[in-house]
Short mmCIF file of N, CA and C and ligand atoms in Angstrom, two decimals:
data_model
loop_
_atom_site.label_atom_id
_atom_site.label_comp_id
_atom_site.label_asym_id
_atom_site.label_seq_id
_atom_site.Cartn_x
_atom_site.Cartn_y
_atom_site.Cartn_z
N MET A 639 -20.36 -25.92 2.47
CA MET A 639 -20.00 -25.90 1.05
C MET A 639 -18.51 -25.60 0.87
N ARG A 640 -17.84 -26.43 0.10
CA ARG A 640 -16.38 -26.27 -0.06
C ARG A 640 -16.04 -25.76 -1.45
N VAL A 641 -15.04 -24.89 -1.49
CA VAL A 641 -14.65 -24.26 -2.76
C VAL A 641 -13.19 -24.62 -3.07
N LEU A 642 -12.92 -24.88 -4.34
CA LEU A 642 -11.54 -25.09 -4.82
C LEU A 642 -11.17 -23.93 -5.74
N ILE A 643 -10.00 -23.33 -5.48
CA ILE A 643 -9.46 -22.32 -6.40
C ILE A 643 -8.20 -22.89 -7.04
N VAL A 644 -8.16 -22.87 -8.37
CA VAL A 644 -6.97 -23.33 -9.11
C VAL A 644 -6.45 -22.15 -9.92
N TYR A 645 -5.13 -21.92 -9.87
CA TYR A 645 -4.61 -20.71 -10.53
C TYR A 645 -3.39 -20.99 -11.41
N GLY A 646 -3.19 -20.06 -12.33
CA GLY A 646 -1.94 -19.96 -13.07
C GLY A 646 -1.36 -18.59 -12.77
N THR A 647 -0.05 -18.51 -12.67
CA THR A 647 0.58 -17.21 -12.40
C THR A 647 1.96 -17.19 -13.04
N THR A 648 2.44 -16.02 -13.37
CA THR A 648 3.82 -15.90 -13.90
C THR A 648 4.70 -15.18 -12.88
N GLU A 649 4.18 -14.05 -12.35
CA GLU A 649 4.99 -13.29 -11.37
C GLU A 649 4.45 -13.39 -9.94
N GLY A 650 3.37 -14.12 -9.74
CA GLY A 650 2.89 -14.37 -8.37
C GLY A 650 1.70 -13.56 -7.93
N HIS A 651 1.30 -12.54 -8.71
CA HIS A 651 0.20 -11.70 -8.23
C HIS A 651 -1.12 -12.48 -8.18
N THR A 652 -1.37 -13.31 -9.19
CA THR A 652 -2.63 -14.08 -9.21
C THR A 652 -2.67 -15.06 -8.03
N ARG A 653 -1.50 -15.62 -7.69
CA ARG A 653 -1.46 -16.50 -6.51
C ARG A 653 -1.88 -15.72 -5.27
N SER A 654 -1.35 -14.50 -5.10
CA SER A 654 -1.73 -13.68 -3.92
C SER A 654 -3.22 -13.39 -3.94
N LEU A 655 -3.77 -13.06 -5.13
CA LEU A 655 -5.21 -12.76 -5.21
C LEU A 655 -6.03 -13.98 -4.81
N CYS A 656 -5.57 -15.16 -5.21
CA CYS A 656 -6.32 -16.38 -4.89
C CYS A 656 -6.30 -16.66 -3.39
N HIS A 657 -5.16 -16.41 -2.74
CA HIS A 657 -5.11 -16.62 -1.29
C HIS A 657 -5.96 -15.56 -0.58
N PHE A 658 -5.98 -14.35 -1.11
CA PHE A 658 -6.87 -13.32 -0.55
C PHE A 658 -8.33 -13.77 -0.70
N ALA A 659 -8.68 -14.26 -1.90
CA ALA A 659 -10.07 -14.70 -2.16
C ALA A 659 -10.43 -15.85 -1.23
N ALA A 660 -9.48 -16.77 -0.99
CA ALA A 660 -9.75 -17.91 -0.11
C ALA A 660 -10.02 -17.44 1.32
N ARG A 661 -9.26 -16.41 1.76
CA ARG A 661 -9.49 -15.87 3.11
C ARG A 661 -10.88 -15.25 3.20
N ALA A 662 -11.24 -14.48 2.15
CA ALA A 662 -12.57 -13.83 2.13
C ALA A 662 -13.67 -14.89 2.15
N LEU A 663 -13.48 -15.96 1.38
CA LEU A 663 -14.48 -17.04 1.34
C LEU A 663 -14.55 -17.74 2.70
N GLY A 664 -13.39 -18.00 3.29
CA GLY A 664 -13.35 -18.66 4.60
C GLY A 664 -14.08 -17.84 5.64
N GLU A 665 -13.84 -16.54 5.64
CA GLU A 665 -14.50 -15.65 6.62
C GLU A 665 -16.01 -15.61 6.39
N ALA A 666 -16.43 -15.84 5.13
CA ALA A 666 -17.87 -15.84 4.83
C ALA A 666 -18.49 -17.22 5.05
N GLY A 667 -17.68 -18.18 5.56
CA GLY A 667 -18.24 -19.49 5.90
C GLY A 667 -18.08 -20.54 4.81
N PHE A 668 -17.19 -20.27 3.84
CA PHE A 668 -16.98 -21.24 2.75
C PHE A 668 -15.52 -21.71 2.79
N PRO A 669 -15.23 -22.87 3.42
CA PRO A 669 -13.84 -23.35 3.45
C PRO A 669 -13.31 -23.54 2.03
N THR A 670 -12.09 -23.04 1.81
CA THR A 670 -11.57 -22.98 0.43
C THR A 670 -10.14 -23.49 0.36
N ALA A 671 -9.88 -24.34 -0.62
CA ALA A 671 -8.52 -24.81 -0.90
C ALA A 671 -7.99 -24.07 -2.12
N VAL A 672 -6.68 -23.75 -2.09
CA VAL A 672 -6.04 -23.05 -3.22
C VAL A 672 -4.90 -23.91 -3.74
N GLN A 673 -4.89 -24.16 -5.05
CA GLN A 673 -3.82 -24.99 -5.62
C GLN A 673 -3.39 -24.45 -6.98
N PRO A 674 -2.10 -24.57 -7.31
CA PRO A 674 -1.66 -24.19 -8.66
C PRO A 674 -2.12 -25.23 -9.67
N ALA A 675 -2.33 -24.80 -10.92
CA ALA A 675 -2.75 -25.74 -11.96
C ALA A 675 -1.65 -26.75 -12.23
N ALA A 676 -0.40 -26.31 -12.13
CA ALA A 676 0.73 -27.20 -12.39
C ALA A 676 1.76 -27.02 -11.30
N SER A 677 2.10 -28.11 -10.61
CA SER A 677 3.08 -27.98 -9.53
C SER A 677 4.07 -29.12 -9.58
N GLY A 678 4.01 -29.93 -10.65
CA GLY A 678 4.86 -31.11 -10.71
C GLY A 678 4.19 -32.30 -10.04
N ARG A 679 3.14 -32.02 -9.24
CA ARG A 679 2.40 -33.13 -8.63
C ARG A 679 1.16 -33.40 -9.49
N SER A 680 0.30 -34.31 -9.02
CA SER A 680 -0.91 -34.58 -9.80
C SER A 680 -1.82 -33.34 -9.77
N PRO A 681 -2.58 -33.10 -10.85
CA PRO A 681 -3.40 -31.88 -10.93
C PRO A 681 -4.52 -31.89 -9.89
N PRO A 682 -4.97 -30.70 -9.47
CA PRO A 682 -6.06 -30.61 -8.49
C PRO A 682 -7.31 -31.33 -9.00
N VAL A 683 -7.99 -32.04 -8.09
CA VAL A 683 -9.20 -32.79 -8.47
C VAL A 683 -10.42 -31.97 -8.06
N PRO A 684 -11.24 -31.52 -9.02
CA PRO A 684 -12.36 -30.65 -8.68
C PRO A 684 -13.60 -31.37 -8.14
N THR A 685 -13.71 -32.69 -8.44
CA THR A 685 -14.99 -33.38 -8.13
C THR A 685 -15.44 -33.31 -6.67
N PRO A 686 -14.56 -33.36 -5.66
CA PRO A 686 -15.07 -33.34 -4.28
C PRO A 686 -15.62 -31.97 -3.85
N TYR A 687 -15.42 -30.94 -4.65
CA TYR A 687 -15.80 -29.58 -4.23
C TYR A 687 -17.17 -29.19 -4.79
N ASP A 688 -17.84 -28.30 -4.07
CA ASP A 688 -19.18 -27.86 -4.49
C ASP A 688 -19.10 -26.75 -5.53
N ALA A 689 -18.01 -25.99 -5.50
CA ALA A 689 -17.83 -24.91 -6.47
C ALA A 689 -16.34 -24.77 -6.76
N VAL A 690 -16.02 -24.34 -7.97
CA VAL A 690 -14.62 -24.22 -8.39
C VAL A 690 -14.41 -22.84 -9.00
N ILE A 691 -13.25 -22.24 -8.68
CA ILE A 691 -12.88 -20.97 -9.31
C ILE A 691 -11.50 -21.15 -9.93
N LEU A 692 -11.38 -20.83 -11.20
CA LEU A 692 -10.08 -20.82 -11.87
C LEU A 692 -9.63 -19.37 -12.03
N ALA A 693 -8.33 -19.13 -11.93
CA ALA A 693 -7.81 -17.77 -12.08
C ALA A 693 -6.50 -17.82 -12.84
N ALA A 694 -6.30 -16.83 -13.72
CA ALA A 694 -5.05 -16.76 -14.48
C ALA A 694 -4.83 -15.32 -14.92
N SER A 695 -3.58 -15.00 -15.24
CA SER A 695 -3.29 -13.63 -15.69
C SER A 695 -2.90 -13.63 -17.16
N ILE A 696 -3.10 -12.49 -17.79
CA ILE A 696 -2.78 -12.35 -19.22
C ILE A 696 -1.33 -11.88 -19.38
N HIS A 697 -0.59 -12.63 -20.19
CA HIS A 697 0.77 -12.24 -20.57
C HIS A 697 0.85 -12.30 -22.09
N VAL A 698 1.07 -11.15 -22.69
CA VAL A 698 1.12 -11.05 -24.16
C VAL A 698 -0.11 -11.73 -24.77
N GLY A 699 -1.25 -11.37 -24.24
CA GLY A 699 -2.52 -11.82 -24.82
C GLY A 699 -2.94 -13.24 -24.49
N ARG A 700 -2.16 -13.95 -23.67
CA ARG A 700 -2.48 -15.35 -23.36
C ARG A 700 -2.48 -15.59 -21.85
N TYR A 701 -3.30 -16.55 -21.42
CA TYR A 701 -3.24 -17.00 -20.03
C TYR A 701 -2.16 -18.08 -19.90
N GLN A 702 -1.74 -18.39 -18.68
CA GLN A 702 -0.69 -19.38 -18.44
C GLN A 702 -1.09 -20.73 -19.04
N PRO A 703 -0.24 -21.30 -19.91
CA PRO A 703 -0.57 -22.58 -20.56
C PRO A 703 -0.98 -23.71 -19.60
N PRO A 704 -0.34 -23.88 -18.43
CA PRO A 704 -0.78 -24.98 -17.56
C PRO A 704 -2.23 -24.82 -17.09
N LEU A 705 -2.65 -23.55 -16.87
CA LEU A 705 -4.03 -23.32 -16.42
C LEU A 705 -5.00 -23.57 -17.58
N VAL A 706 -4.59 -23.17 -18.79
CA VAL A 706 -5.42 -23.41 -19.98
C VAL A 706 -5.57 -24.93 -20.19
N ALA A 707 -4.45 -25.65 -20.07
CA ALA A 707 -4.49 -27.11 -20.25
C ALA A 707 -5.38 -27.75 -19.18
N TYR A 708 -5.28 -27.25 -17.96
CA TYR A 708 -6.10 -27.80 -16.87
C TYR A 708 -7.59 -27.59 -17.16
N ALA A 709 -7.95 -26.38 -17.58
CA ALA A 709 -9.36 -26.08 -17.88
C ALA A 709 -9.85 -26.97 -19.02
N ARG A 710 -9.00 -27.18 -20.01
CA ARG A 710 -9.38 -28.02 -21.15
C ARG A 710 -9.60 -29.48 -20.69
N GLU A 711 -8.65 -29.96 -19.87
CA GLU A 711 -8.76 -31.35 -19.39
C GLU A 711 -10.01 -31.56 -18.53
N GLN A 712 -10.35 -30.53 -17.77
CA GLN A 712 -11.44 -30.66 -16.80
C GLN A 712 -12.74 -30.04 -17.31
N HIS A 713 -12.83 -29.72 -18.60
CA HIS A 713 -13.95 -28.90 -19.04
C HIS A 713 -15.32 -29.55 -18.80
N GLU A 714 -15.37 -30.87 -18.85
CA GLU A 714 -16.68 -31.51 -18.66
C GLU A 714 -17.14 -31.35 -17.20
N VAL A 715 -16.21 -31.56 -16.28
CA VAL A 715 -16.55 -31.38 -14.85
C VAL A 715 -16.88 -29.92 -14.58
N LEU A 716 -16.06 -29.01 -15.15
CA LEU A 716 -16.27 -27.58 -14.89
C LEU A 716 -17.60 -27.10 -15.47
N ASN A 717 -17.97 -27.59 -16.65
CA ASN A 717 -19.25 -27.18 -17.25
C ASN A 717 -20.43 -27.70 -16.43
N ALA A 718 -20.23 -28.85 -15.77
CA ALA A 718 -21.33 -29.45 -15.01
C ALA A 718 -21.46 -28.84 -13.62
N LYS A 719 -20.40 -28.20 -13.13
CA LYS A 719 -20.36 -27.66 -11.76
C LYS A 719 -20.55 -26.16 -11.76
N PRO A 720 -20.90 -25.56 -10.62
CA PRO A 720 -20.77 -24.11 -10.51
C PRO A 720 -19.28 -23.76 -10.55
N ALA A 721 -18.86 -23.13 -11.62
CA ALA A 721 -17.43 -22.85 -11.78
C ALA A 721 -17.25 -21.46 -12.40
N ALA A 722 -16.39 -20.66 -11.79
CA ALA A 722 -16.20 -19.27 -12.22
C ALA A 722 -14.75 -19.04 -12.63
N PHE A 723 -14.51 -17.95 -13.34
CA PHE A 723 -13.17 -17.62 -13.82
C PHE A 723 -12.80 -16.20 -13.41
N ILE A 724 -11.57 -16.04 -12.93
CA ILE A 724 -11.04 -14.71 -12.63
C ILE A 724 -9.90 -14.43 -13.61
N SER A 725 -10.08 -13.40 -14.41
CA SER A 725 -9.08 -13.00 -15.41
C SER A 725 -8.33 -11.78 -14.87
N VAL A 726 -7.01 -11.93 -14.70
CA VAL A 726 -6.18 -10.86 -14.13
C VAL A 726 -5.36 -10.23 -15.26
N SER A 727 -5.39 -8.92 -15.35
CA SER A 727 -4.66 -8.27 -16.44
C SER A 727 -4.51 -6.77 -16.17
N LEU A 728 -3.70 -6.14 -17.00
CA LEU A 728 -3.66 -4.67 -16.94
C LEU A 728 -4.76 -4.08 -17.79
N SER A 729 -5.25 -4.84 -18.77
CA SER A 729 -6.37 -4.35 -19.58
C SER A 729 -7.57 -4.04 -18.68
N ALA A 730 -7.74 -4.87 -17.64
CA ALA A 730 -8.87 -4.66 -16.73
C ALA A 730 -8.73 -3.36 -15.94
N ALA A 731 -7.50 -2.84 -15.88
CA ALA A 731 -7.28 -1.57 -15.19
C ALA A 731 -7.34 -0.39 -16.16
N GLY A 732 -7.46 -0.71 -17.43
CA GLY A 732 -7.45 0.34 -18.46
C GLY A 732 -8.68 1.23 -18.35
N ILE A 733 -8.60 2.35 -19.02
CA ILE A 733 -9.68 3.32 -18.86
C ILE A 733 -10.49 3.52 -20.15
N THR A 734 -10.13 2.78 -21.20
CA THR A 734 -10.84 2.99 -22.47
C THR A 734 -11.53 1.70 -22.94
N PRO A 735 -12.61 1.81 -23.73
CA PRO A 735 -13.29 0.61 -24.24
C PRO A 735 -12.36 -0.37 -24.96
N PRO A 736 -11.35 0.07 -25.76
CA PRO A 736 -10.47 -0.93 -26.39
C PRO A 736 -9.74 -1.81 -25.37
N ASP A 737 -9.42 -1.24 -24.20
CA ASP A 737 -8.78 -2.06 -23.15
C ASP A 737 -9.70 -3.20 -22.73
N TRP A 738 -10.96 -2.85 -22.49
CA TRP A 738 -11.91 -3.86 -22.02
C TRP A 738 -12.16 -4.88 -23.12
N GLU A 739 -12.17 -4.42 -24.39
CA GLU A 739 -12.38 -5.38 -25.50
C GLU A 739 -11.23 -6.37 -25.56
N THR A 740 -9.98 -5.89 -25.32
CA THR A 740 -8.82 -6.79 -25.30
C THR A 740 -9.05 -7.89 -24.28
N CYS A 741 -9.50 -7.49 -23.11
CA CYS A 741 -9.78 -8.42 -22.03
C CYS A 741 -10.85 -9.42 -22.46
N ASP A 742 -11.93 -8.91 -23.04
CA ASP A 742 -13.03 -9.78 -23.48
C ASP A 742 -12.57 -10.74 -24.57
N ASP A 743 -11.70 -10.26 -25.48
CA ASP A 743 -11.19 -11.13 -26.54
C ASP A 743 -10.40 -12.30 -25.94
N CYS A 744 -9.56 -12.01 -24.94
CA CYS A 744 -8.75 -13.06 -24.30
C CYS A 744 -9.66 -14.09 -23.63
N ILE A 745 -10.71 -13.60 -22.97
CA ILE A 745 -11.63 -14.51 -22.28
C ILE A 745 -12.37 -15.37 -23.31
N ALA A 746 -12.79 -14.75 -24.42
CA ALA A 746 -13.51 -15.50 -25.47
C ALA A 746 -12.61 -16.59 -26.06
N ARG A 747 -11.31 -16.24 -26.29
CA ARG A 747 -10.38 -17.24 -26.85
C ARG A 747 -10.17 -18.38 -25.86
N PHE A 748 -10.05 -18.01 -24.58
CA PHE A 748 -9.87 -19.01 -23.51
C PHE A 748 -11.06 -19.99 -23.50
N GLU A 749 -12.26 -19.45 -23.58
CA GLU A 749 -13.45 -20.31 -23.56
C GLU A 749 -13.47 -21.22 -24.78
N HIS A 750 -13.07 -20.66 -25.92
CA HIS A 750 -13.05 -21.44 -27.16
C HIS A 750 -12.02 -22.57 -27.08
N GLU A 751 -10.82 -22.24 -26.56
CA GLU A 751 -9.73 -23.23 -26.49
C GLU A 751 -10.02 -24.34 -25.47
N THR A 752 -10.67 -23.97 -24.37
CA THR A 752 -10.83 -24.95 -23.27
C THR A 752 -12.15 -25.70 -23.34
N LEU A 753 -13.09 -25.18 -24.14
CA LEU A 753 -14.44 -25.75 -24.22
C LEU A 753 -15.21 -25.59 -22.91
N TRP A 754 -14.71 -24.72 -22.05
CA TRP A 754 -15.38 -24.45 -20.76
C TRP A 754 -16.03 -23.07 -20.81
N THR A 755 -17.31 -23.03 -20.43
CA THR A 755 -18.00 -21.74 -20.31
C THR A 755 -18.24 -21.46 -18.84
N PRO A 756 -17.45 -20.55 -18.24
CA PRO A 756 -17.63 -20.27 -16.81
C PRO A 756 -19.03 -19.71 -16.53
N LYS A 757 -19.56 -20.05 -15.35
CA LYS A 757 -20.89 -19.55 -14.98
C LYS A 757 -20.81 -18.06 -14.62
N ALA A 758 -19.64 -17.62 -14.21
CA ALA A 758 -19.43 -16.20 -13.88
C ALA A 758 -17.97 -15.85 -14.15
N VAL A 759 -17.73 -14.59 -14.56
CA VAL A 759 -16.36 -14.14 -14.85
C VAL A 759 -16.12 -12.82 -14.13
N HIS A 760 -14.94 -12.71 -13.51
CA HIS A 760 -14.53 -11.44 -12.89
C HIS A 760 -13.23 -10.98 -13.54
N LYS A 761 -13.20 -9.71 -13.96
CA LYS A 761 -11.97 -9.15 -14.54
C LYS A 761 -11.28 -8.33 -13.46
N ALA A 762 -10.14 -8.81 -13.00
CA ALA A 762 -9.42 -8.11 -11.93
C ALA A 762 -8.20 -7.40 -12.52
N ALA A 763 -8.02 -6.15 -12.13
CA ALA A 763 -6.80 -5.45 -12.51
C ALA A 763 -5.62 -6.10 -11.78
N GLY A 764 -4.50 -6.23 -12.47
CA GLY A 764 -3.34 -6.91 -11.89
C GLY A 764 -2.36 -5.96 -11.24
N ALA A 765 -1.09 -6.34 -11.31
CA ALA A 765 -0.03 -5.54 -10.69
C ALA A 765 1.04 -5.22 -11.72
N ILE A 766 1.76 -4.15 -11.46
CA ILE A 766 2.96 -3.85 -12.24
C ILE A 766 4.12 -3.94 -11.26
N ARG A 767 4.98 -4.94 -11.47
CA ARG A 767 6.10 -5.16 -10.54
C ARG A 767 7.42 -4.84 -11.24
N TYR A 768 7.60 -3.52 -11.47
CA TYR A 768 8.81 -3.09 -12.20
C TYR A 768 10.08 -3.63 -11.54
N SER A 769 10.06 -3.73 -10.20
CA SER A 769 11.28 -4.15 -9.49
C SER A 769 11.68 -5.59 -9.83
N GLN A 770 10.72 -6.38 -10.34
CA GLN A 770 11.01 -7.79 -10.62
C GLN A 770 11.35 -8.05 -12.09
N TYR A 771 11.15 -7.05 -12.96
CA TYR A 771 11.32 -7.30 -14.39
C TYR A 771 12.77 -7.06 -14.83
N ASP A 772 13.20 -7.84 -15.83
CA ASP A 772 14.49 -7.55 -16.45
C ASP A 772 14.30 -6.36 -17.41
N PHE A 773 15.36 -5.96 -18.05
CA PHE A 773 15.34 -4.75 -18.89
C PHE A 773 14.22 -4.80 -19.94
N PHE A 774 14.10 -5.94 -20.63
CA PHE A 774 13.15 -6.02 -21.74
C PHE A 774 11.71 -6.08 -21.25
N LYS A 775 11.49 -6.82 -20.15
CA LYS A 775 10.14 -6.89 -19.58
C LYS A 775 9.70 -5.52 -19.10
N LYS A 776 10.66 -4.79 -18.49
CA LYS A 776 10.37 -3.45 -17.98
C LYS A 776 9.93 -2.54 -19.13
N LEU A 777 10.65 -2.66 -20.25
CA LEU A 777 10.33 -1.86 -21.42
C LEU A 777 8.94 -2.22 -21.95
N ALA A 778 8.66 -3.54 -22.02
CA ALA A 778 7.37 -4.01 -22.53
C ALA A 778 6.24 -3.51 -21.62
N LEU A 779 6.46 -3.61 -20.32
CA LEU A 779 5.42 -3.21 -19.38
C LEU A 779 5.18 -1.71 -19.40
N LYS A 780 6.26 -0.95 -19.60
CA LYS A 780 6.09 0.51 -19.71
C LYS A 780 5.19 0.82 -20.89
N PHE A 781 5.40 0.09 -21.97
CA PHE A 781 4.60 0.29 -23.19
C PHE A 781 3.14 -0.08 -22.92
N ILE A 782 2.93 -1.27 -22.34
CA ILE A 782 1.56 -1.73 -22.05
C ILE A 782 0.86 -0.74 -21.10
N ALA A 783 1.61 -0.29 -20.09
CA ALA A 783 1.04 0.62 -19.09
C ALA A 783 0.72 1.98 -19.74
N ALA A 784 1.65 2.49 -20.55
CA ALA A 784 1.44 3.80 -21.18
C ALA A 784 0.21 3.77 -22.08
N GLU A 785 0.05 2.67 -22.81
CA GLU A 785 -1.09 2.52 -23.72
C GLU A 785 -2.42 2.61 -22.97
N ARG A 786 -2.40 2.18 -21.69
CA ARG A 786 -3.63 2.11 -20.92
C ARG A 786 -3.77 3.24 -19.90
N GLY A 787 -2.87 4.21 -19.98
CA GLY A 787 -2.93 5.32 -19.03
C GLY A 787 -2.55 4.92 -17.62
N LEU A 788 -1.70 3.88 -17.48
CA LEU A 788 -1.30 3.37 -16.16
C LEU A 788 0.11 3.85 -15.83
N PRO A 789 0.56 3.68 -14.57
CA PRO A 789 1.84 4.26 -14.15
C PRO A 789 3.06 3.72 -14.91
N ILE A 790 3.94 4.63 -15.29
CA ILE A 790 5.16 4.23 -16.02
C ILE A 790 6.44 4.60 -15.27
N VAL A 791 6.28 5.13 -14.05
CA VAL A 791 7.47 5.42 -13.24
C VAL A 791 7.97 4.10 -12.67
N THR A 792 9.18 3.69 -13.09
CA THR A 792 9.63 2.32 -12.81
C THR A 792 10.37 2.18 -11.48
N SER A 793 10.44 3.23 -10.70
CA SER A 793 11.18 3.14 -9.44
C SER A 793 10.36 2.48 -8.33
N ARG A 794 9.09 2.15 -8.63
CA ARG A 794 8.28 1.45 -7.62
C ARG A 794 7.31 0.49 -8.31
N ASP A 795 6.67 -0.37 -7.49
CA ASP A 795 5.69 -1.32 -8.00
C ASP A 795 4.28 -0.78 -7.74
N TYR A 796 3.31 -1.35 -8.46
CA TYR A 796 1.92 -0.88 -8.34
C TYR A 796 0.98 -2.08 -8.23
N ASP A 797 0.13 -2.08 -7.22
CA ASP A 797 -0.92 -3.10 -7.09
C ASP A 797 -2.23 -2.41 -7.45
N LEU A 798 -2.80 -2.79 -8.60
CA LEU A 798 -3.98 -2.08 -9.12
C LEU A 798 -5.28 -2.83 -8.84
N THR A 799 -5.18 -3.92 -8.09
CA THR A 799 -6.37 -4.75 -7.84
C THR A 799 -7.35 -4.05 -6.90
N ASP A 800 -8.63 -4.16 -7.24
CA ASP A 800 -9.70 -3.70 -6.36
C ASP A 800 -10.10 -4.90 -5.49
N TYR A 801 -9.56 -4.93 -4.27
CA TYR A 801 -9.76 -6.10 -3.40
C TYR A 801 -11.20 -6.22 -2.91
N ASP A 802 -11.88 -5.09 -2.74
CA ASP A 802 -13.29 -5.16 -2.31
C ASP A 802 -14.13 -5.82 -3.41
N ALA A 803 -13.86 -5.42 -4.66
CA ALA A 803 -14.63 -5.99 -5.79
C ALA A 803 -14.36 -7.49 -5.91
N LEU A 804 -13.09 -7.89 -5.69
CA LEU A 804 -12.75 -9.32 -5.78
C LEU A 804 -13.46 -10.10 -4.67
N SER A 805 -13.44 -9.54 -3.48
CA SER A 805 -14.10 -10.20 -2.36
C SER A 805 -15.61 -10.32 -2.60
N ARG A 806 -16.20 -9.23 -3.11
CA ARG A 806 -17.65 -9.27 -3.41
C ARG A 806 -17.95 -10.33 -4.45
N PHE A 807 -17.07 -10.44 -5.46
CA PHE A 807 -17.32 -11.41 -6.53
C PHE A 807 -17.30 -12.84 -5.97
N VAL A 808 -16.25 -13.19 -5.24
CA VAL A 808 -16.12 -14.60 -4.82
C VAL A 808 -17.18 -14.97 -3.78
N THR A 809 -17.45 -14.06 -2.83
CA THR A 809 -18.45 -14.40 -1.81
C THR A 809 -19.86 -14.39 -2.42
N GLY A 810 -20.08 -13.48 -3.37
CA GLY A 810 -21.39 -13.44 -4.06
C GLY A 810 -21.61 -14.72 -4.86
N PHE A 811 -20.54 -15.16 -5.53
CA PHE A 811 -20.64 -16.39 -6.33
C PHE A 811 -20.94 -17.59 -5.42
N ALA A 812 -20.20 -17.70 -4.32
CA ALA A 812 -20.40 -18.83 -3.41
C ALA A 812 -21.80 -18.79 -2.78
N SER A 813 -22.26 -17.60 -2.41
CA SER A 813 -23.60 -17.48 -1.82
C SER A 813 -24.66 -17.91 -2.81
N GLU A 814 -24.46 -17.52 -4.06
CA GLU A 814 -25.42 -17.86 -5.12
C GLU A 814 -25.44 -19.39 -5.34
N VAL A 815 -24.28 -20.03 -5.24
CA VAL A 815 -24.22 -21.49 -5.40
C VAL A 815 -24.96 -22.16 -4.25
N GLN A 816 -24.74 -21.62 -3.05
CA GLN A 816 -25.35 -22.24 -1.87
C GLN A 816 -26.87 -22.06 -1.86
N ALA A 817 -27.33 -20.88 -2.24
CA ALA A 817 -28.77 -20.59 -2.18
C ALA A 817 -29.17 -19.90 -3.46
N PRO A 818 -29.36 -20.67 -4.55
CA PRO A 818 -29.69 -20.03 -5.82
C PRO A 818 -31.00 -19.25 -5.74
N ARG A 819 -31.02 -18.12 -6.47
CA ARG A 819 -32.24 -17.30 -6.43
C ARG A 819 -33.39 -18.00 -7.14
C1 FMN B 1148 5.77 -9.65 -19.89
C2 FMN B 1148 4.36 -9.24 -19.51
C3 FMN B 1148 3.37 -9.20 -20.49
C4 FMN B 1148 2.07 -8.79 -20.16
N1 FMN B 1148 1.11 -8.76 -21.15
C5 FMN B 1148 -0.12 -8.29 -20.87
C6 FMN B 1148 -1.12 -8.21 -21.89
O1 FMN B 1148 -0.93 -8.60 -23.04
N2 FMN B 1148 -2.33 -7.67 -21.56
C7 FMN B 1148 -2.60 -7.24 -20.29
O2 FMN B 1148 -3.70 -6.76 -20.06
N3 FMN B 1148 -1.69 -7.35 -19.29
C8 FMN B 1148 -0.47 -7.87 -19.55
N4 FMN B 1148 0.47 -7.97 -18.55
C9 FMN B 1148 0.11 -7.60 -17.17
C10 FMN B 1148 -0.16 -8.82 -16.27
O3 FMN B 1148 -1.37 -9.46 -16.62
C11 FMN B 1148 -0.20 -8.33 -14.81
O4 FMN B 1148 1.07 -7.81 -14.49
C12 FMN B 1148 -0.61 -9.40 -13.84
O5 FMN B 1148 -0.74 -8.82 -12.55
C13 FMN B 1148 0.40 -10.53 -13.79
O6 FMN B 1148 -0.08 -11.51 -12.92
P1 FMN B 1148 0.88 -12.68 -12.37
O7 FMN B 1148 1.84 -12.05 -11.42
O8 FMN B 1148 -0.06 -13.61 -11.67
O9 FMN B 1148 1.53 -13.32 -13.53
C14 FMN B 1148 1.75 -8.42 -18.82
C15 FMN B 1148 2.76 -8.48 -17.84
C16 FMN B 1148 4.04 -8.90 -18.18
C17 FMN B 1148 5.10 -8.94 -17.09
#
């Protein structure tokens, strides 16, 4: 069984998570290809794959437009196939119900805009890469992080992803596709 992962990313963390997920899937016996939603080349073709996973991160309440456009263009294929979504954000790392509702609102809007209803959704906590942000992004991220009780010391970066949970999600999803209960 072959899996395709298509991602959108702004600072690269979602790309890293997708390559991590592909390694976990490969080790579990599911060969996996990873491709960006937009690369200047022709878009990834989902039809030859048995299962598809899309992944994107939230920036100011929205997922990357190329990934949203890809999901919208492919929504008929995605709705017909076993297809899952990984939503990467700091809201997923938050500790209060309003954080999780923010995450759920973004996912609901994504589903509405793309006409795609994923068979499974995983909310992954993202990263704070203070070292890569310009002055204004750093300020914005400090605000977003402070609101969610996350680190605001800007002299280092933070990877908040639970890699075990991500691995369990993707391998569980693929196993379920291969041998439905
Ligand atoms: C400018 C900016 C805006 C962001 N806005 C949000 C947001 O509205 N909600 C949220 O939960 N996380 C937000 N984040 C956190 C990102 O989702 C997180 O850093 C993620 O790991 C980025 O993934 P990427 O590197 O694949 O783009 C924001 C990050 C940046 C840099």
